[in-house]
Amino acid sequence: MKKILLVITTCLISPLLLAKSVQVKSPDGNIVVTVNDDKTPNYRIDFNNEGAIEASRLGLRFQKAAELGLGFAITDTQRNTVDSNWQLPWGERKNVRDHYNELLVTFSLDRQSANTFNVRFKVFNDGIGFRYEVPSQPGLDGNIAITNELTEFNVGQPEQTTAWWIPSRGWNRYEYIYQTTKLIDVDHVHTPFTFKLANGHHLSIHEAALVDYAGMTLQKQRGGSLKADLTPWYDGILVRKTAGFTTPWRTVQVSKDAVGLLNSDLILNLNEPSKIEDTSWIEPSKYVGIWWGMHVGENTWGSGDKHGATTSETKRYMDFAAKYGFKGVLVEGWNIGWDGQWYDNGDVFNFTKAYDDFNIKAITEYGLAKGVRLVGHHETSGNVTNYRNQMEDAFKLYQQHGVRQVKTGYVADGGKIKRIDENGIARMEWHDGQFMSNEYLYNIKLAAKYQISINTHEPIKDTGLRRTYPNWIAREGARGQEYNAWGSPPNPPSHTAILPFTRMLSGPMDFTPGTFDMAFKGLGADTDRPQTTLAKQLALYVVIYSPIQMASDLPRNYEANLPAFQFILDVPTDWQESKAIAGEVGKYVAFARQERDGDDWYLGALTNEDARTLTLSLDFLDKTKRYQAQIYRDGEKANWVDNPYEMIIEQKEVSAADSLTLPLATSGGAAIRFKALN
Ligand code: NOJ
Ligand code: CA
């Protein structure tokens, strides 16, 4: 009898205990995501019939509620397919296709109880996104504190996998030189985290739509397992939510080669449509500024003999901008608070009061009469409460003076953003924790009210929010050109050959290219100075995408080389279409981009410390047109060490049927304008 009972019970229970598995494929069928509940909810990704991400855990832990993870099983699924198009008001391309298969998986505890959570997967041809959607339920029905996100990304052969990364949770935020190591040697890293598997497939892990949540970093565990590590609040809690919440999308871009990573709209597609209806005041454009002079020590931000931000100097820059067609002049150091160690005294910044030698009214009237706007600046030194208290008045002042763009700055060591809490107590936060994620977005939303676009320096990483808030026009978030003024070491030749495959996958960067004087400290390999050729500086305007681009050097250095400056004057900052056409991470890269609402194409190509010759097909050009290619390339003896300036400027008539052979010098480059002739 006992035996029979046992058999009957086993028959009844065992189908329930069997792990369940569901699949969703990309529209082209190449990417397959398998979701499983064997012991704990998990997913895996296969690409072209080979493992890309091995079975990896899903789940969340809380301060005062039971884990959503262990013991949960699949109880429901829903499917959907979307194929639609939408437009970017500005961007790398105008028309974006949003094409994916969707699977919503519901996990419940013991398949009976009310405890449940959903994971929504969207699988595109170029990668996947998934996020947690946690409904209100017993135990998770009031204020919720997340103490651990269990998401993993397991990589099969970590010894044979090459990774490009910068460390996370460090004092220098995102401003590190990229490391190239085996995945097994990775420790704690920021995203986008890019790696190449033994079979040559390239993957990049990042996130999309980071709103009211902590930024996700990756902590390597045993073997090739990378685990989500959310940047905490000052008190160790990772994320504070109220009941019924969703997380940002966790993303994995997948491509058969390096270039494929660059031609992806995955991150933007996973963001919400624009919340700003009239975007006519958001202006992609080029600017110059009172800036490089401070970084190379010719001027100071603070008052005194070398004060850069004076009325007369700004008028001189306005004249220069008007003469060459730049739309904006950035001025740093005009407002009270820069004297002494400005990066240590952020609570004395006054965002509306100018130094005596700067007359904002006179300057902006002078500029506007010539069609040039002041580009505003708010350096906070990480004292965000001081900024918050003045933010609205500061935007009002700028709007009153015709300012449409403001560069912000949050210079403070990682973990040392200072805020004053509701009880008047000073708290220290990270740039990429939930508090700052909200603070940056508050700044963007308030700026929109005054029709101001924001270029955030020392930002939180980009996660595609420019789709929802197109006035978040650019940000820094990596080592930019400034490191070539004072960095020791400066940016190495490989830096801009790695950025496109890592930092740039997240969105536009205000890199501030265009150094023409490479010898302000002398030439040579051992001097801390820009480690590029002049042609490579030009190539950066096409390679490092931003809707606002600075010509960052001093006006006198441009006027000393007008033939090369012509490329900066011609190159647009807004594109109809963009195509990465060649590249290997850390070695070289080439982009072709078509002017927005125009016929001309532009090409930028650059290399690391190795000279190389690229032969590039011009099949991206319109087949019905002929073009004059205006080519700026390294001269025969050019090299970054002691001959960075030698450049050949030549013209050729070409069509889509041609290819171009471009010899690139060591840390060299090429920049081309294809001017349509018919
Ligand atoms: C850091 C920014 O990245 C840089 O461009 C700026 O000049 C300084 N902060 C001062 O605000
Ligand atoms: Ca910076």
XYZ file of C-alpha atoms and ligand atoms in Angstrom:
690
model
C 0.000 0.000 0.000
C 2.797 2.338 1.065
C 4.605 1.562 -2.185
C 1.516 2.300 -4.289
C 0.959 5.600 -2.497
C 4.559 6.571 -3.152
C 4.205 5.807 -6.855
C 0.978 7.792 -7.095
C 2.466 10.805 -5.264
C 5.596 10.731 -7.406
C 3.455 10.634 -10.554
C 1.485 13.621 -9.356
C 4.413 15.694 -8.185
C 7.254 14.927 -10.536
C 5.930 16.818 -13.575
C 5.702 19.839 -11.304
C 9.280 19.422 -10.141
C 10.698 19.148 -13.641
C 12.507 22.275 -14.610
C 10.701 24.286 -17.224
C 12.415 25.976 -20.099
C 11.139 28.583 -22.595
C 12.856 30.178 -25.568
C 12.686 33.396 -27.538
C 14.655 34.110 -30.718
C 15.762 37.265 -32.503
C 13.750 38.123 -35.639
C 16.569 36.689 -37.832
C 16.769 33.588 -35.608
C 20.490 34.005 -34.858
C 20.152 34.879 -31.186
C 18.342 32.414 -28.935
C 17.537 33.194 -25.311
C 16.581 30.245 -23.145
C 14.926 30.909 -19.801
C 14.931 28.108 -17.262
C 13.871 27.566 -13.650
C 16.167 24.692 -12.735
C 16.775 25.376 -8.972
C 16.784 29.096 -9.553
C 15.556 31.339 -12.383
C 18.226 31.656 -15.061
C 18.757 32.536 -18.715
C 21.315 31.739 -21.381
C 22.129 33.287 -24.752
C 23.224 31.379 -27.863
C 24.412 33.134 -30.989
C 24.846 31.411 -34.355
C 24.390 28.061 -32.577
C 27.229 28.689 -30.133
C 27.096 29.696 -26.471
C 27.454 33.433 -25.907
C 26.297 33.739 -22.272
C 26.069 30.427 -20.382
C 23.237 29.706 -17.918
C 23.204 32.733 -15.618
C 21.221 33.457 -12.519
C 18.340 35.956 -12.182
C 16.897 37.416 -8.994
C 16.753 40.168 -6.376
C 17.284 40.332 -2.609
C 15.732 42.791 -0.185
C 16.374 44.191 3.275
C 13.015 43.123 4.679
C 11.448 40.635 2.263
C 12.287 37.167 1.056
C 14.470 36.707 -2.011
C 12.909 36.711 -5.461
C 15.002 33.946 -6.931
C 15.749 30.635 -5.277
C 12.801 28.244 -5.511
C 10.836 30.336 -7.997
C 9.508 28.550 -11.064
C 8.083 29.616 -14.417
C 4.294 29.850 -14.162
C 3.331 31.982 -17.122
C 4.679 33.407 -20.371
C 3.466 36.019 -22.829
C 4.844 36.747 -26.273
C 4.851 39.694 -28.607
C 6.608 40.872 -31.788
C 7.286 44.481 -32.693
C 8.593 45.943 -35.947
C 8.290 49.713 -36.089
C 10.248 52.839 -36.956
C 10.831 56.065 -35.109
C 12.905 59.204 -35.593
C 15.678 60.840 -33.609
C 15.486 64.670 -33.533
C 19.298 64.544 -33.690
C 21.657 61.618 -33.694
C 23.878 59.216 -35.608
C 20.906 58.517 -37.845
C 17.470 59.932 -38.449
C 15.375 56.781 -38.800
C 15.632 53.955 -36.299
C 14.115 50.517 -36.696
C 12.797 48.864 -33.543
C 12.455 45.182 -34.339
C 12.327 42.478 -31.685
C 10.604 39.437 -30.264
C 9.451 39.766 -26.707
C 8.931 37.217 -23.968
C 7.521 38.030 -20.562
C 8.259 35.272 -18.071
C 6.427 35.077 -14.733
C 8.200 33.272 -11.894
C 6.266 32.260 -8.748
C 7.357 30.657 -5.507
C 6.372 26.961 -5.352
C 4.037 27.708 -8.282
C 1.279 28.303 -5.729
C 1.983 31.329 -3.669
C 1.264 34.954 -4.258
C 4.995 35.711 -4.429
C 5.851 36.432 -8.009
C 8.065 38.463 -10.306
C 8.412 38.921 -14.061
C 11.403 39.182 -16.337
C 10.728 40.826 -19.675
C 13.097 39.876 -22.510
C 13.368 41.754 -25.811
C 15.502 39.984 -28.379
C 16.741 42.049 -31.339
C 19.024 40.990 -34.185
C 21.905 42.830 -32.489
C 21.412 41.766 -28.888
C 19.030 41.452 -26.014
C 17.583 43.455 -23.154
C 15.832 42.151 -20.052
C 14.454 43.771 -16.958
C 12.742 42.796 -13.734
C 9.136 43.832 -13.248
C 8.087 43.295 -9.649
C 4.402 43.741 -8.805
C 3.203 44.884 -5.406
C 2.666 41.807 -3.187
C 2.760 40.773 0.454
C 6.181 41.691 1.843
C 6.876 44.017 -1.093
C 3.989 46.408 -0.685
C 5.468 49.545 0.864
C 8.947 51.016 0.832
C 11.415 48.514 -0.542
C 15.187 48.363 -0.089
C 17.148 46.239 -2.559
C 20.304 44.778 -1.036
C 21.490 42.521 -3.865
C 20.753 42.068 -7.542
C 21.581 38.463 -8.360
C 21.839 38.874 -12.145
C 24.828 37.082 -13.617
C 26.514 37.036 -17.013
C 28.505 33.815 -17.266
C 31.166 33.548 -19.945
C 32.234 30.073 -21.015
C 35.964 30.274 -21.717
C 37.312 33.179 -19.669
C 40.954 32.263 -20.348
C 40.383 32.528 -24.102
C 38.229 35.658 -23.926
C 39.745 39.139 -24.344
C 38.119 42.008 -22.453
C 38.423 45.817 -22.617
C 37.471 47.575 -19.411
C 37.893 50.347 -16.868
C 37.633 49.717 -13.115
C 34.473 50.691 -11.242
C 34.009 52.150 -7.745
C 37.317 54.029 -8.122
C 38.164 57.594 -7.112
C 38.447 58.717 -10.745
C 34.898 57.743 -11.731
C 35.061 56.691 -15.437
C 38.311 58.495 -16.265
C 40.707 55.580 -16.505
C 42.936 54.237 -19.243
C 41.270 51.133 -20.701
C 42.795 47.793 -19.806
C 43.037 44.909 -22.256
C 43.166 41.571 -20.416
C 41.810 38.061 -20.467
C 38.323 37.947 -18.985
C 39.630 35.690 -16.225
C 41.774 38.633 -15.025
C 38.944 41.144 -14.812
C 38.015 42.348 -11.333
C 35.325 45.004 -10.819
C 34.379 46.942 -13.929
C 32.091 49.551 -15.426
C 29.779 48.953 -18.336
C 29.695 49.048 -21.334
C 31.966 46.038 -20.773
C 33.137 44.647 -24.121
C 34.756 41.283 -24.775
C 35.695 38.939 -27.580
C 35.053 35.211 -27.203
C 37.457 32.534 -28.415
C 35.288 32.040 -31.545
C 35.611 35.729 -32.492
C 32.106 36.757 -31.441
C 32.013 40.157 -29.747
C 29.709 40.961 -26.834
C 29.114 44.047 -24.761
C 27.193 44.166 -21.473
C 25.555 47.433 -20.473
C 22.173 48.776 -19.393
C 19.425 50.966 -20.841
C 17.063 53.520 -19.305
C 18.791 53.900 -15.951
C 16.112 55.896 -14.128
C 15.595 56.006 -10.351
C 17.925 53.057 -9.821
C 21.589 52.449 -9.055
C 24.082 52.069 -11.891
C 25.102 48.474 -12.548
C 28.779 47.575 -12.400
C 30.103 44.038 -12.847
C 32.038 42.109 -10.255
C 33.872 39.042 -11.421
C 33.406 35.952 -9.348
C 34.962 32.530 -9.834
C 35.890 31.588 -13.416
C 34.056 33.572 -16.058
C 31.111 34.642 -13.952
C 30.305 38.339 -13.865
C 27.739 39.449 -11.331
C 25.684 42.645 -11.251
C 27.020 44.909 -8.527
C 24.819 47.965 -7.990
C 26.518 51.120 -6.738
C 25.213 51.737 -3.206
C 23.849 54.736 -1.319
C 25.984 56.208 1.507
C 24.370 53.705 3.930
C 24.953 50.563 1.887
C 21.402 50.137 0.564
C 21.589 49.621 -3.190
C 18.203 50.845 -4.358
C 15.154 52.355 -2.660
C 11.821 51.825 -4.404
C 8.142 51.781 -3.629
C 5.921 48.808 -4.415
C 5.309 47.854 -8.034
C 8.652 48.661 -9.626
C 10.694 47.836 -12.706
C 14.472 47.903 -13.075
C 16.521 49.352 -15.940
C 17.178 46.998 -18.865
C 20.223 44.774 -18.600
C 21.649 44.589 -22.121
C 23.925 42.234 -24.005
C 24.962 43.281 -27.498
C 26.063 40.359 -29.627
C 27.910 40.486 -32.936
C 29.994 38.200 -35.108
C 32.689 40.900 -35.301
C 33.827 44.101 -33.630
C 32.272 46.456 -36.193
C 28.826 44.950 -35.650
C 28.798 46.294 -32.098
C 29.054 49.820 -33.499
C 26.056 49.605 -35.811
C 23.498 48.957 -33.096
C 20.499 50.943 -31.837
C 19.709 48.468 -29.058
C 20.241 50.896 -26.169
C 18.088 53.631 -27.733
C 15.367 51.170 -28.662
C 15.071 50.139 -25.018
C 14.421 53.709 -23.889
C 11.062 55.490 -23.755
C 10.072 57.892 -26.559
C 10.771 61.586 -26.126
C 8.937 63.404 -23.360
C 9.851 66.719 -24.985
C 7.489 67.600 -27.809
C 9.022 70.721 -29.287
C 12.720 70.010 -29.750
C 13.441 72.947 -32.062
C 15.551 74.671 -29.382
C 17.881 71.678 -29.046
C 20.705 72.555 -31.398
C 23.465 70.218 -32.550
C 26.391 72.520 -33.272
C 30.079 73.258 -32.985
C 31.576 75.499 -30.355
C 34.826 77.044 -29.213
C 35.624 78.248 -25.754
C 37.716 79.766 -23.031
C 38.826 76.372 -21.846
C 42.062 74.862 -23.236
C 43.978 77.925 -21.991
C 43.136 76.897 -18.423
C 44.055 73.275 -18.991
C 47.491 74.101 -20.415
C 48.123 76.765 -17.753
C 47.981 79.924 -19.906
C 44.896 81.132 -18.063
C 43.172 80.561 -14.743
C 39.553 79.849 -13.840
C 39.981 82.033 -10.754
C 40.357 85.816 -10.746
C 43.663 87.626 -11.237
C 46.104 88.517 -14.023
C 45.557 85.319 -15.962
C 41.759 85.190 -15.556
C 40.428 83.655 -18.780
C 36.771 84.609 -18.486
C 36.974 88.342 -19.061
C 34.611 90.471 -21.113
C 37.321 91.405 -23.604
C 38.617 87.837 -24.033
C 35.069 86.503 -24.486
C 34.377 89.143 -27.144
C 37.556 88.067 -28.917
C 36.265 84.453 -28.912
C 32.840 85.655 -30.116
C 34.571 87.384 -33.048
C 36.523 84.235 -33.842
C 33.378 82.090 -33.627
C 31.399 84.449 -35.879
C 34.215 84.626 -38.436
C 34.398 80.844 -38.813
C 30.752 79.915 -38.277
C 30.807 78.408 -34.769
C 27.488 78.758 -32.977
C 28.689 78.881 -29.392
C 31.422 80.119 -27.076
C 31.859 78.188 -23.826
C 33.161 80.288 -20.963
C 34.418 78.623 -17.799
C 35.388 80.568 -14.687
C 33.097 83.614 -15.083
C 31.080 83.034 -11.921
C 32.206 83.561 -8.327
C 33.743 80.579 -6.593
C 36.809 79.585 -8.599
C 39.480 81.144 -6.418
C 41.694 78.815 -4.428
C 41.288 75.066 -4.866
C 37.968 75.184 -6.704
C 37.619 71.404 -6.735
C 37.688 71.385 -2.937
C 35.412 74.372 -2.215
C 32.309 73.593 -4.233
C 29.968 74.979 -1.600
C 31.075 78.540 -2.372
C 30.131 78.452 -6.070
C 27.640 81.143 -6.927
C 25.897 80.342 -10.198
C 24.444 83.775 -10.909
C 27.101 86.214 -9.742
C 29.968 87.117 -12.073
C 33.490 88.265 -11.343
C 33.892 92.027 -11.856
C 35.755 91.629 -15.139
C 32.921 89.633 -16.775
C 29.787 91.431 -17.967
C 27.335 88.725 -19.028
C 24.813 91.201 -20.479
C 27.343 93.015 -22.632
C 28.874 89.743 -23.804
C 25.691 87.979 -24.748
C 24.297 91.020 -26.569
C 27.580 91.301 -28.469
C 27.518 87.632 -29.400
C 23.848 87.380 -30.328
C 24.228 90.320 -32.703
C 26.775 88.139 -34.569
C 24.747 84.912 -34.334
C 26.875 83.427 -31.544
C 25.490 82.233 -28.210
C 27.245 81.981 -24.895
C 27.556 78.322 -23.828
C 26.978 78.325 -20.086
C 28.913 76.452 -17.435
C 28.010 75.102 -13.986
C 30.875 73.454 -12.135
C 29.591 72.037 -8.853
C 32.742 70.328 -7.547
C 30.322 67.657 -6.460
C 28.456 69.892 -3.982
C 25.089 69.098 -5.381
C 22.922 70.655 -2.675
C 24.619 74.006 -3.221
C 23.862 73.640 -6.931
C 20.311 72.406 -6.387
C 19.544 75.477 -4.242
C 20.549 77.822 -7.069
C 19.741 75.718 -10.126
C 16.481 77.326 -11.167
C 17.778 80.899 -10.810
C 20.896 79.898 -12.720
C 18.887 78.522 -15.656
C 16.629 81.588 -15.613
C 19.658 83.858 -15.871
C 21.077 81.922 -18.792
C 17.773 81.779 -20.641
C 17.394 85.520 -20.217
C 20.752 85.946 -21.983
C 20.008 83.656 -24.893
C 21.981 80.661 -23.620
C 20.759 77.338 -25.047
C 23.464 74.961 -23.829
C 25.062 74.516 -20.440
C 28.022 72.336 -19.594
C 27.829 71.003 -16.046
C 30.658 69.554 -13.976
C 30.775 67.251 -10.963
C 34.490 67.170 -10.190
C 34.678 65.138 -6.969
C 36.287 61.833 -6.175
C 34.118 58.763 -6.614
C 31.953 58.269 -3.516
C 32.441 61.910 -2.486
C 29.523 63.762 -4.002
C 28.391 65.920 -1.112
C 24.712 66.411 -0.428
C 22.885 67.728 2.615
C 20.016 65.452 3.565
C 16.587 66.492 4.856
C 17.961 66.607 8.427
C 20.829 68.884 7.477
C 23.424 66.100 7.647
C 26.158 65.911 4.967
C 26.081 62.585 3.069
C 28.621 61.305 0.565
C 27.329 59.584 -2.566
C 28.727 57.964 -5.705
C 28.340 59.536 -9.167
C 26.606 56.350 -10.343
C 24.412 55.484 -7.374
C 20.634 55.925 -7.271
C 20.818 59.317 -5.569
C 22.956 60.839 -8.323
C 21.073 59.048 -11.079
C 18.041 61.045 -9.906
C 20.005 64.234 -9.350
C 21.396 64.288 -12.907
C 17.937 63.684 -14.331
C 16.412 66.416 -12.148
C 18.954 68.796 -13.706
C 17.978 67.716 -17.232
C 14.250 68.108 -16.606
C 14.606 71.524 -15.007
C 16.890 72.679 -17.834
C 14.230 71.615 -20.368
C 11.785 73.987 -18.683
C 14.164 76.810 -19.661
C 14.868 75.384 -23.116
C 18.434 74.548 -22.188
C 20.406 71.480 -23.291
C 22.906 69.911 -20.925
C 26.394 68.566 -21.555
C 27.248 66.748 -18.329
C 30.889 66.333 -17.328
C 31.779 63.857 -14.605
C 28.393 62.345 -15.396
C 26.724 59.101 -14.617
C 27.241 56.785 -17.604
C 24.858 57.187 -20.530
C 22.119 54.578 -20.914
C 20.281 56.060 -23.892
C 18.190 58.604 -21.998
C 18.765 61.110 -24.803
C 15.860 59.426 -26.572
C 13.484 60.366 -23.747
C 15.179 63.680 -22.897
C 16.801 64.941 -26.116
C 18.120 68.000 -24.254
C 20.656 65.683 -22.551
C 22.827 66.500 -25.509
C 26.193 65.017 -24.530
C 28.358 64.021 -21.648
C 31.919 63.188 -20.780
C 32.263 59.929 -18.831
C 35.704 58.780 -20.025
C 39.153 60.302 -20.418
C 38.713 63.181 -22.863
C 41.152 65.510 -24.585
C 41.848 67.331 -21.296
C 44.114 64.414 -20.302
C 46.384 65.362 -23.182
C 46.911 68.767 -21.543
C 47.851 67.614 -18.026
C 47.388 63.851 -17.758
C 50.381 61.872 -16.637
C 50.249 59.642 -18.501
C 48.144 61.299 -21.210
C 45.745 59.250 -23.353
C 47.764 56.528 -25.087
C 47.508 56.041 -28.897
C 45.115 53.113 -28.426
C 42.640 55.160 -26.333
C 40.477 56.443 -29.181
C 40.679 53.041 -30.884
C 39.059 51.494 -27.772
C 36.488 54.200 -26.944
C 34.186 53.485 -29.938
C 33.824 49.838 -28.844
C 33.303 50.624 -25.142
C 32.262 54.051 -23.808
C 30.742 55.140 -27.122
C 28.290 52.231 -27.176
C 26.445 54.122 -24.431
C 25.981 57.405 -26.300
C 27.584 60.678 -27.435
C 30.729 61.980 -25.772
C 31.994 65.547 -25.428
C 35.583 64.468 -26.076
C 36.583 67.968 -27.282
C 38.880 67.043 -30.178
C 40.923 69.343 -32.368
C 44.338 69.891 -30.764
C 46.507 71.543 -33.417
C 49.491 72.446 -31.249
C 50.911 69.126 -30.081
C 54.170 70.652 -28.892
C 53.143 72.956 -26.066
C 55.442 70.873 -23.872
C 57.751 69.855 -26.704
C 57.559 66.775 -28.902
C 58.882 63.275 -28.182
C 57.618 60.017 -26.780
C 58.446 60.688 -23.146
C 56.689 64.034 -22.809
C 53.123 64.139 -21.476
C 51.391 65.533 -24.542
C 48.799 64.563 -27.201
C 49.941 61.223 -28.584
C 48.369 61.565 -32.042
C 49.042 63.017 -35.448
C 47.145 66.070 -36.668
C 45.159 63.986 -39.170
C 43.992 61.780 -36.280
C 42.703 64.875 -34.449
C 40.550 65.608 -37.512
C 39.359 61.999 -37.739
C 38.017 62.244 -34.168
C 35.233 64.577 -35.355
C 33.736 61.676 -37.297
C 34.813 58.769 -35.108
C 33.810 60.034 -31.634
C 30.130 60.873 -32.097
C 28.620 63.921 -30.432
C 25.919 66.330 -31.641
C 28.010 69.105 -30.123
C 31.676 69.179 -31.054
C 34.256 71.566 -29.696
C 37.203 72.985 -31.580
C 39.104 72.897 -28.357
C 42.491 74.432 -29.169
C 43.379 78.128 -28.958
C 42.208 80.313 -31.864
C 45.784 81.248 -32.734
C 46.660 77.591 -33.341
C 43.797 77.236 -35.812
C 44.653 80.471 -37.606
C 48.185 79.142 -38.000
C 46.891 76.175 -40.033
C 43.780 77.223 -41.932
C 43.969 74.439 -44.560
C 43.626 71.740 -41.868
C 41.097 73.842 -39.895
C 38.843 73.733 -42.967
C 37.833 70.148 -42.156
C 36.602 71.200 -38.681
C 34.636 74.023 -40.298
C 33.026 71.665 -42.819
C 32.238 68.618 -40.697
C 28.618 68.515 -39.458
C 27.584 67.255 -36.029
C 24.207 65.803 -36.978
C 23.762 62.791 -39.235
C 21.241 61.194 -41.552
C 22.991 57.830 -41.354
C 26.132 56.403 -39.761
C 27.986 53.227 -40.616
C 31.018 51.743 -38.944
C 32.864 50.192 -41.890
C 36.036 48.714 -40.399
C 37.631 48.097 -37.050
C 39.184 45.864 -34.412
C 38.915 46.842 -30.766
C 41.973 48.803 -29.650
C 43.576 48.670 -33.086
C 41.717 50.762 -35.636
C 38.275 51.948 -36.615
C 36.593 53.713 -39.552
C 33.176 55.374 -39.669
C 31.230 56.830 -42.592
C 28.456 59.296 -41.812
C 26.015 61.148 -44.033
C 25.135 64.747 -43.222
C 21.577 65.154 -41.821
C 19.209 66.238 -44.615
C 22.174 66.612 -46.986
C 24.058 64.667 -49.656
C 27.628 64.852 -48.395
C 29.282 61.971 -46.597
C 32.208 62.120 -44.176
C 34.700 59.467 -43.187
C 36.970 59.234 -40.165
C 39.569 56.503 -39.683
C 42.197 56.150 -37.001
C 44.754 53.691 -35.693
C 46.558 52.920 -32.433
C 50.364 53.025 -32.114
C 50.712 50.759 -35.163
C 50.892 52.369 -38.575
C 48.678 50.495 -41.025
C 47.037 50.865 -44.416
C 43.268 50.566 -44.700
C 41.561 49.898 -48.004
C 37.957 50.956 -47.632
C 35.139 50.354 -50.068
C 33.057 53.464 -50.732
C 29.894 51.443 -51.275
C 28.137 53.468 -48.574
C 27.940 56.396 -51.034
C 24.810 57.029 -53.121
C 25.181 54.896 -56.279
C 23.663 57.598 -58.488
C 26.112 60.328 -57.482
C 29.695 61.358 -58.029
C 31.666 62.966 -55.235
C 34.743 65.080 -54.728
C 36.673 63.397 -51.925
C 38.537 66.052 -49.914
C 41.119 63.936 -48.120
C 43.166 64.912 -45.054
C 45.647 62.141 -44.308
C 48.998 61.521 -42.640
C 52.021 62.475 -44.707
C 54.545 59.822 -45.650
C 56.873 60.542 -42.733
C 54.203 61.508 -40.252
C 54.280 59.879 -36.819
C 52.879 60.970 -33.479
C 56.238 61.093 -31.712
C 58.235 63.718 -33.574
C 56.407 64.517 -36.799
C 52.689 64.810 -35.968
C 51.881 67.662 -38.350
C 52.876 66.254 -41.738
C 49.596 65.935 -43.561
C 48.508 65.542 -47.164
C 45.396 67.384 -48.249
C 44.260 66.164 -51.660
C 41.134 65.934 -53.815
C 39.897 62.994 -55.882
C 36.720 62.327 -57.807
C 35.119 59.099 -56.591
C 31.927 57.077 -56.691
C 30.339 54.226 -54.738
C 32.125 51.725 -56.986
C 35.578 52.887 -55.826
C 37.683 52.066 -52.826
C 40.222 54.275 -51.110
C 43.563 53.184 -49.740
C 44.511 55.176 -46.666
C 47.981 54.850 -45.145
C 47.707 55.741 -41.455
C 50.828 56.738 -39.508
C 51.589 55.489 -36.026
C 48.689 56.919 -33.932
C 47.525 58.513 -37.166
C 44.272 58.966 -38.979
C 42.393 60.240 -42.000
C 39.389 62.540 -42.368
C 37.451 62.853 -45.611
C 34.611 64.955 -46.850
C 32.753 63.468 -49.844
C 31.173 66.491 -51.475
C 28.314 65.477 -53.759
C 28.862 66.775 -57.301
C 25.428 66.035 -58.764
C 36.120 68.971 -15.598
C 35.643 69.075 -17.005
O 35.691 67.826 -17.651
C 36.503 70.097 -17.697
O 36.159 70.163 -19.059
C 36.326 71.421 -17.012
O 37.149 72.377 -17.614
C 36.682 71.318 -15.532
N 35.980 70.230 -14.944
C 36.327 72.585 -14.770
O 34.938 72.662 -14.624
Ca 36.555 65.685 -16.719
